[in-house]
Amino acid sequence: MIVELGHLALMLALGVALAQALLPAWGAHTGQLALARFARPAAHAQFGLLLLAYAALTWAFVDNDFSVALAARHSNSSLPAMYRVTAVWGNHEGSILLWALILAGWTSAVARFSRTLETAMVARVVAVMGFLSVGFLLFTLAVSNPFERMLPAAADGRDLNPLLQDPGMVIHPPLLYMGYVGL
């Protein structure tokens, strides 16, 4: 049930990102401040939804839910909890979801800390960031869905690549992505 909730949150995040990309930009272009003001709440909503989706995927790894194909391919029950958490981003699908989450986090931060800027300017900036999110979320849902189920569930997972079982994996990808996406 938690995995389905995460998948639903991911789909809703795509809808919010699409609205975030279109409505504020249109509002800024036409001078409709009500639409332009939609940028901030949309950015926060998208971040919240992606945080929920990422937490649901992380839960699947930590809880050894091997009906999630991604967890079955990149984790196993004997893996220490720290590496089960890092296994979430130790693969293509989870890494793209982490990237989208960090992008939404930066977008939410821009929306939060840009109170002194004109509404139209914030609307345009957040709309562009929303457009980028639409691309990542469409790609994630269409091609790299991290919530894909495997039925029947595997008895145990295959394991995380031994090269990724390193304490550096705990901090390296999130910090690297914070820099890449923030730039």
mmCIF file with all atom_site columns, C-alpha atoms in Angstrom, residues 38-183:
data_model
loop_
_atom_site.group_PDB
_atom_site.id
_atom_site.type_symbol
_atom_site.label_atom_id
_atom_site.label_alt_id
_atom_site.label_comp_id
_atom_site.label_asym_id
_atom_site.label_entity_id
_atom_site.label_seq_id
_atom_site.pdbx_PDB_ins_code
_atom_site.Cartn_x
_atom_site.Cartn_y
_atom_site.Cartn_z
_atom_site.occupancy
_atom_site.B_iso_or_equiv
_atom_site.pdbx_formal_charge
_atom_site.auth_seq_id
_atom_site.auth_comp_id
_atom_site.auth_asym_id
_atom_site.auth_atom_id
_atom_site.pdbx_PDB_model_num
ATOM 1   C CA . PHE A 1 38  ? 0.273  30.029  -8.077  1.00 0.00 ? 38  PHE A CA 1
ATOM 2   C CA . ALA A 1 39  ? 4.027  29.440  -8.563  1.00 0.00 ? 39  ALA A CA 1
ATOM 3   C CA . ARG A 1 40  ? 4.953  29.326  -4.886  1.00 0.00 ? 40  ARG A CA 1
ATOM 4   C CA . PRO A 1 41  ? 2.273  26.922  -3.612  1.00 0.00 ? 41  PRO A CA 1
ATOM 5   C CA . ALA A 1 42  ? 2.780  24.697  -6.661  1.00 0.00 ? 42  ALA A CA 1
ATOM 6   C CA . ALA A 1 43  ? 6.520  24.482  -5.981  1.00 0.00 ? 43  ALA A CA 1
ATOM 7   C CA . HIS A 1 44  ? 5.922  23.530  -2.353  1.00 0.00 ? 44  HIS A CA 1
ATOM 8   C CA . ALA A 1 45  ? 3.247  20.988  -3.301  1.00 0.00 ? 45  ALA A CA 1
ATOM 9   C CA . GLN A 1 46  ? 5.472  19.345  -5.894  1.00 0.00 ? 46  GLN A CA 1
ATOM 10  C CA . PHE A 1 47  ? 8.305  19.064  -3.375  1.00 0.00 ? 47  PHE A CA 1
ATOM 11  C CA . GLY A 1 48  ? 5.982  17.544  -0.777  1.00 0.00 ? 48  GLY A CA 1
ATOM 12  C CA . LEU A 1 49  ? 4.639  14.995  -3.237  1.00 0.00 ? 49  LEU A CA 1
ATOM 13  C CA . LEU A 1 50  ? 8.112  13.986  -4.410  1.00 0.00 ? 50  LEU A CA 1
ATOM 14  C CA . LEU A 1 51  ? 9.295  13.735  -0.814  1.00 0.00 ? 51  LEU A CA 1
ATOM 15  C CA . LEU A 1 52  ? 6.395  11.374  -0.157  1.00 0.00 ? 52  LEU A CA 1
ATOM 16  C CA . ALA A 1 53  ? 7.226  9.327   -3.262  1.00 0.00 ? 53  ALA A CA 1
ATOM 17  C CA . TYR A 1 54  ? 10.895 9.093   -2.327  1.00 0.00 ? 54  TYR A CA 1
ATOM 18  C CA . ALA A 1 55  ? 10.050 8.151   1.264   1.00 0.00 ? 55  ALA A CA 1
ATOM 19  C CA . ALA A 1 56  ? 7.743  5.393   0.002   1.00 0.00 ? 56  ALA A CA 1
ATOM 20  C CA . LEU A 1 57  ? 10.481 3.977   -2.210  1.00 0.00 ? 57  LEU A CA 1
ATOM 21  C CA . THR A 1 58  ? 12.969 4.170   0.651   1.00 0.00 ? 58  THR A CA 1
ATOM 22  C CA . TRP A 1 59  ? 10.483 2.349   2.863   1.00 0.00 ? 59  TRP A CA 1
ATOM 23  C CA . ALA A 1 60  ? 10.262 -0.459  0.290   1.00 0.00 ? 60  ALA A CA 1
ATOM 24  C CA . PHE A 1 61  ? 14.048 -0.896  0.445   1.00 0.00 ? 61  PHE A CA 1
ATOM 25  C CA . VAL A 1 62  ? 14.312 -0.664  4.231   1.00 0.00 ? 62  VAL A CA 1
ATOM 26  C CA . ASP A 1 63  ? 11.338 -2.999  4.738   1.00 0.00 ? 63  ASP A CA 1
ATOM 27  C CA . ASN A 1 64  ? 12.718 -5.540  2.217   1.00 0.00 ? 64  ASN A CA 1
ATOM 28  C CA . ASP A 1 65  ? 9.637  -5.314  0.015   1.00 0.00 ? 65  ASP A CA 1
ATOM 29  C CA . PHE A 1 66  ? 10.913 -7.474  -2.822  1.00 0.00 ? 66  PHE A CA 1
ATOM 30  C CA . SER A 1 67  ? 7.648  -7.169  -4.722  1.00 0.00 ? 67  SER A CA 1
ATOM 31  C CA . VAL A 1 68  ? 9.129  -3.830  -5.856  1.00 0.00 ? 68  VAL A CA 1
ATOM 32  C CA . ALA A 1 69  ? 11.342 -4.840  -8.760  1.00 0.00 ? 69  ALA A CA 1
ATOM 33  C CA . LEU A 1 70  ? 13.897 -2.138  -7.987  1.00 0.00 ? 70  LEU A CA 1
ATOM 34  C CA . ALA A 1 71  ? 14.361 -3.355  -4.407  1.00 0.00 ? 71  ALA A CA 1
ATOM 35  C CA . ALA A 1 72  ? 14.633 -6.954  -5.609  1.00 0.00 ? 72  ALA A CA 1
ATOM 36  C CA . ARG A 1 73  ? 17.359 -6.006  -8.102  1.00 0.00 ? 73  ARG A CA 1
ATOM 37  C CA . HIS A 1 74  ? 19.435 -3.720  -5.857  1.00 0.00 ? 74  HIS A CA 1
ATOM 38  C CA . SER A 1 75  ? 19.038 -4.835  -2.249  1.00 0.00 ? 75  SER A CA 1
ATOM 39  C CA . ASN A 1 76  ? 18.672 -7.931  -0.093  1.00 0.00 ? 76  ASN A CA 1
ATOM 40  C CA . SER A 1 77  ? 17.638 -8.776  3.434   1.00 0.00 ? 77  SER A CA 1
ATOM 41  C CA . SER A 1 78  ? 21.196 -9.220  4.734   1.00 0.00 ? 78  SER A CA 1
ATOM 42  C CA . LEU A 1 79  ? 22.292 -5.760  3.579   1.00 0.00 ? 79  LEU A CA 1
ATOM 43  C CA . PRO A 1 80  ? 22.853 -3.359  6.503   1.00 0.00 ? 80  PRO A CA 1
ATOM 44  C CA . ALA A 1 81  ? 20.109 -0.715  6.871   1.00 0.00 ? 81  ALA A CA 1
ATOM 45  C CA . MET A 1 82  ? 22.493 2.107   5.922   1.00 0.00 ? 82  MET A CA 1
ATOM 46  C CA . TYR A 1 83  ? 23.180 0.466   2.568   1.00 0.00 ? 83  TYR A CA 1
ATOM 47  C CA . ARG A 1 84  ? 19.514 -0.325  1.996   1.00 0.00 ? 84  ARG A CA 1
ATOM 48  C CA . VAL A 1 85  ? 18.864 3.414   2.211   1.00 0.00 ? 85  VAL A CA 1
ATOM 49  C CA . THR A 1 86  ? 21.727 4.195   -0.157  1.00 0.00 ? 86  THR A CA 1
ATOM 50  C CA . ALA A 1 87  ? 20.603 1.417   -2.505  1.00 0.00 ? 87  ALA A CA 1
ATOM 51  C CA . VAL A 1 88  ? 17.580 3.595   -3.295  1.00 0.00 ? 88  VAL A CA 1
ATOM 52  C CA . TRP A 1 89  ? 19.824 5.930   -5.320  1.00 0.00 ? 89  TRP A CA 1
ATOM 53  C CA . GLY A 1 90  ? 22.399 3.269   -6.244  1.00 0.00 ? 90  GLY A CA 1
ATOM 54  C CA . ASN A 1 91  ? 20.565 2.520   -9.497  1.00 0.00 ? 91  ASN A CA 1
ATOM 55  C CA . HIS A 1 92  ? 19.188 4.377   -12.492 1.00 0.00 ? 92  HIS A CA 1
ATOM 56  C CA . GLU A 1 93  ? 15.521 4.654   -11.469 1.00 0.00 ? 93  GLU A CA 1
ATOM 57  C CA . GLY A 1 94  ? 16.161 5.700   -7.883  1.00 0.00 ? 94  GLY A CA 1
ATOM 58  C CA . SER A 1 95  ? 18.878 8.093   -8.959  1.00 0.00 ? 95  SER A CA 1
ATOM 59  C CA . ILE A 1 96  ? 16.521 9.868   -11.361 1.00 0.00 ? 96  ILE A CA 1
ATOM 60  C CA . LEU A 1 97  ? 13.896 10.076  -8.599  1.00 0.00 ? 97  LEU A CA 1
ATOM 61  C CA . LEU A 1 98  ? 16.502 11.567  -6.239  1.00 0.00 ? 98  LEU A CA 1
ATOM 62  C CA . TRP A 1 99  ? 17.433 14.074  -8.954  1.00 0.00 ? 99  TRP A CA 1
ATOM 63  C CA . ALA A 1 100 ? 13.767 15.073  -9.370  1.00 0.00 ? 100 ALA A CA 1
ATOM 64  C CA . LEU A 1 101 ? 13.373 15.378  -5.587  1.00 0.00 ? 101 LEU A CA 1
ATOM 65  C CA . ILE A 1 102 ? 16.401 17.635  -5.298  1.00 0.00 ? 102 ILE A CA 1
ATOM 66  C CA . LEU A 1 103 ? 15.201 19.748  -8.227  1.00 0.00 ? 103 LEU A CA 1
ATOM 67  C CA . ALA A 1 104 ? 11.837 20.134  -6.497  1.00 0.00 ? 104 ALA A CA 1
ATOM 68  C CA . GLY A 1 105 ? 13.641 20.997  -3.266  1.00 0.00 ? 105 GLY A CA 1
ATOM 69  C CA . TRP A 1 106 ? 15.639 23.749  -4.953  1.00 0.00 ? 106 TRP A CA 1
ATOM 70  C CA . THR A 1 107 ? 12.479 25.014  -6.634  1.00 0.00 ? 107 THR A CA 1
ATOM 71  C CA . SER A 1 108 ? 10.704 25.129  -3.292  1.00 0.00 ? 108 SER A CA 1
ATOM 72  C CA . ALA A 1 109 ? 13.680 26.978  -1.785  1.00 0.00 ? 109 ALA A CA 1
ATOM 73  C CA . VAL A 1 110 ? 13.588 29.541  -4.609  1.00 0.00 ? 110 VAL A CA 1
ATOM 74  C CA . ALA A 1 111 ? 9.862  30.007  -4.032  1.00 0.00 ? 111 ALA A CA 1
ATOM 75  C CA . ARG A 1 112 ? 10.392 30.386  -0.292  1.00 0.00 ? 112 ARG A CA 1
ATOM 76  C CA . PHE A 1 113 ? 13.365 32.724  -0.294  1.00 0.00 ? 113 PHE A CA 1
ATOM 77  C CA . SER A 1 114 ? 12.408 35.016  -3.169  1.00 0.00 ? 114 SER A CA 1
ATOM 78  C CA . ARG A 1 115 ? 9.893  37.136  -1.252  1.00 0.00 ? 115 ARG A CA 1
ATOM 79  C CA . THR A 1 116 ? 11.622 40.378  -2.246  1.00 0.00 ? 116 THR A CA 1
ATOM 80  C CA . LEU A 1 117 ? 11.426 39.705  -5.983  1.00 0.00 ? 117 LEU A CA 1
ATOM 81  C CA . GLU A 1 118 ? 8.551  40.732  -8.228  1.00 0.00 ? 118 GLU A CA 1
ATOM 82  C CA . THR A 1 119 ? 5.735  38.202  -8.481  1.00 0.00 ? 119 THR A CA 1
ATOM 83  C CA . ALA A 1 120 ? 6.093  38.022  -12.278 1.00 0.00 ? 120 ALA A CA 1
ATOM 84  C CA . MET A 1 121 ? 9.822  37.282  -12.017 1.00 0.00 ? 121 MET A CA 1
ATOM 85  C CA . VAL A 1 122 ? 9.308  34.519  -9.457  1.00 0.00 ? 122 VAL A CA 1
ATOM 86  C CA . ALA A 1 123 ? 6.487  33.101  -11.588 1.00 0.00 ? 123 ALA A CA 1
ATOM 87  C CA . ARG A 1 124 ? 8.753  32.872  -14.622 1.00 0.00 ? 124 ARG A CA 1
ATOM 88  C CA . VAL A 1 125 ? 11.669 31.317  -12.732 1.00 0.00 ? 125 VAL A CA 1
ATOM 89  C CA . VAL A 1 126 ? 9.514  28.758  -10.920 1.00 0.00 ? 126 VAL A CA 1
ATOM 90  C CA . ALA A 1 127 ? 7.678  27.976  -14.174 1.00 0.00 ? 127 ALA A CA 1
ATOM 91  C CA . VAL A 1 128 ? 10.964 27.173  -15.930 1.00 0.00 ? 128 VAL A CA 1
ATOM 92  C CA . MET A 1 129 ? 11.994 24.965  -13.022 1.00 0.00 ? 129 MET A CA 1
ATOM 93  C CA . GLY A 1 130 ? 8.573  23.313  -13.202 1.00 0.00 ? 130 GLY A CA 1
ATOM 94  C CA . PHE A 1 131 ? 9.073  22.678  -16.910 1.00 0.00 ? 131 PHE A CA 1
ATOM 95  C CA . LEU A 1 132 ? 12.369 20.928  -16.120 1.00 0.00 ? 132 LEU A CA 1
ATOM 96  C CA . SER A 1 133 ? 10.574 18.843  -13.508 1.00 0.00 ? 133 SER A CA 1
ATOM 97  C CA . VAL A 1 134 ? 7.933  17.856  -16.046 1.00 0.00 ? 134 VAL A CA 1
ATOM 98  C CA . GLY A 1 135 ? 10.684 16.403  -18.248 1.00 0.00 ? 135 GLY A CA 1
ATOM 99  C CA . PHE A 1 136 ? 12.273 14.425  -15.430 1.00 0.00 ? 136 PHE A CA 1
ATOM 100 C CA . LEU A 1 137 ? 8.941  13.180  -14.080 1.00 0.00 ? 137 LEU A CA 1
ATOM 101 C CA . LEU A 1 138 ? 7.635  12.173  -17.511 1.00 0.00 ? 138 LEU A CA 1
ATOM 102 C CA . PHE A 1 139 ? 10.852 10.268  -18.139 1.00 0.00 ? 139 PHE A CA 1
ATOM 103 C CA . THR A 1 140 ? 10.628 8.641   -14.712 1.00 0.00 ? 140 THR A CA 1
ATOM 104 C CA . LEU A 1 141 ? 7.032  7.515   -15.096 1.00 0.00 ? 141 LEU A CA 1
ATOM 105 C CA . ALA A 1 142 ? 7.244  6.479   -18.748 1.00 0.00 ? 142 ALA A CA 1
ATOM 106 C CA . VAL A 1 143 ? 10.664 4.848   -18.959 1.00 0.00 ? 143 VAL A CA 1
ATOM 107 C CA . SER A 1 144 ? 12.240 4.441   -15.499 1.00 0.00 ? 144 SER A CA 1
ATOM 108 C CA . ASN A 1 145 ? 9.407  3.785   -13.069 1.00 0.00 ? 145 ASN A CA 1
ATOM 109 C CA . PRO A 1 146 ? 10.947 2.983   -9.661  1.00 0.00 ? 146 PRO A CA 1
ATOM 110 C CA . PHE A 1 147 ? 7.622  1.645   -8.346  1.00 0.00 ? 147 PHE A CA 1
ATOM 111 C CA . GLU A 1 148 ? 7.269  -1.198  -10.853 1.00 0.00 ? 148 GLU A CA 1
ATOM 112 C CA . ARG A 1 149 ? 5.965  -4.335  -9.158  1.00 0.00 ? 149 ARG A CA 1
ATOM 113 C CA . MET A 1 150 ? 7.288  -7.843  -9.575  1.00 0.00 ? 150 MET A CA 1
ATOM 114 C CA . LEU A 1 151 ? 4.675  -10.513 -9.041  1.00 0.00 ? 151 LEU A CA 1
ATOM 115 C CA . PRO A 1 152 ? 5.217  -12.945 -7.548  1.00 0.00 ? 152 PRO A CA 1
ATOM 116 C CA . ALA A 1 153 ? 7.586  -11.196 -5.175  1.00 0.00 ? 153 ALA A CA 1
ATOM 117 C CA . ALA A 1 154 ? 11.150 -12.424 -4.988  1.00 0.00 ? 154 ALA A CA 1
ATOM 118 C CA . ALA A 1 155 ? 12.105 -14.382 -1.864  1.00 0.00 ? 155 ALA A CA 1
ATOM 119 C CA . ASP A 1 156 ? 15.158 -12.152 -1.467  1.00 0.00 ? 156 ASP A CA 1
ATOM 120 C CA . GLY A 1 157 ? 16.919 -9.494  -3.469  1.00 0.00 ? 157 GLY A CA 1
ATOM 121 C CA . ARG A 1 158 ? 20.019 -9.812  -5.624  1.00 0.00 ? 158 ARG A CA 1
ATOM 122 C CA . ASP A 1 159 ? 22.135 -7.367  -3.576  1.00 0.00 ? 159 ASP A CA 1
ATOM 123 C CA . LEU A 1 160 ? 23.628 -3.940  -4.027  1.00 0.00 ? 160 LEU A CA 1
ATOM 124 C CA . ASN A 1 161 ? 26.652 -3.719  -6.294  1.00 0.00 ? 161 ASN A CA 1
ATOM 125 C CA . PRO A 1 162 ? 29.650 -4.343  -3.974  1.00 0.00 ? 162 PRO A CA 1
ATOM 126 C CA . LEU A 1 163 ? 31.401 -1.265  -5.369  1.00 0.00 ? 163 LEU A CA 1
ATOM 127 C CA . LEU A 1 164 ? 28.533 0.842   -3.993  1.00 0.00 ? 164 LEU A CA 1
ATOM 128 C CA . GLN A 1 165 ? 28.722 -0.663  -0.502  1.00 0.00 ? 165 GLN A CA 1
ATOM 129 C CA . ASP A 1 166 ? 30.917 2.089   0.846   1.00 0.00 ? 166 ASP A CA 1
ATOM 130 C CA . PRO A 1 167 ? 30.288 4.772   3.477   1.00 0.00 ? 167 PRO A CA 1
ATOM 131 C CA . GLY A 1 168 ? 31.009 7.389   0.810   1.00 0.00 ? 168 GLY A CA 1
ATOM 132 C CA . MET A 1 169 ? 27.855 6.331   -1.016  1.00 0.00 ? 169 MET A CA 1
ATOM 133 C CA . VAL A 1 170 ? 25.842 7.608   1.928   1.00 0.00 ? 170 VAL A CA 1
ATOM 134 C CA . ILE A 1 171 ? 26.825 11.234  1.294   1.00 0.00 ? 171 ILE A CA 1
ATOM 135 C CA . HIS A 1 172 ? 28.400 11.418  -2.146  1.00 0.00 ? 172 HIS A CA 1
ATOM 136 C CA . PRO A 1 173 ? 25.405 11.190  -4.550  1.00 0.00 ? 173 PRO A CA 1
ATOM 137 C CA . PRO A 1 174 ? 23.051 13.460  -2.579  1.00 0.00 ? 174 PRO A CA 1
ATOM 138 C CA . LEU A 1 175 ? 25.740 16.135  -2.175  1.00 0.00 ? 175 LEU A CA 1
ATOM 139 C CA . LEU A 1 176 ? 26.821 15.802  -5.786  1.00 0.00 ? 176 LEU A CA 1
ATOM 140 C CA . TYR A 1 177 ? 23.233 16.132  -6.998  1.00 0.00 ? 177 TYR A CA 1
ATOM 141 C CA . MET A 1 178 ? 22.637 19.104  -4.714  1.00 0.00 ? 178 MET A CA 1
ATOM 142 C CA . GLY A 1 179 ? 25.491 20.837  -6.521  1.00 0.00 ? 179 GLY A CA 1
ATOM 143 C CA . TYR A 1 180 ? 24.572 19.744  -10.044 1.00 0.00 ? 180 TYR A CA 1
ATOM 144 C CA . VAL A 1 181 ? 20.900 20.560  -9.731  1.00 0.00 ? 181 VAL A CA 1
ATOM 145 C CA . GLY A 1 182 ? 21.515 23.722  -7.720  1.00 0.00 ? 182 GLY A CA 1
ATOM 146 C CA . LEU A 1 183 ? 23.851 25.078  -10.372 1.00 0.00 ? 183 LEU A CA 1
#
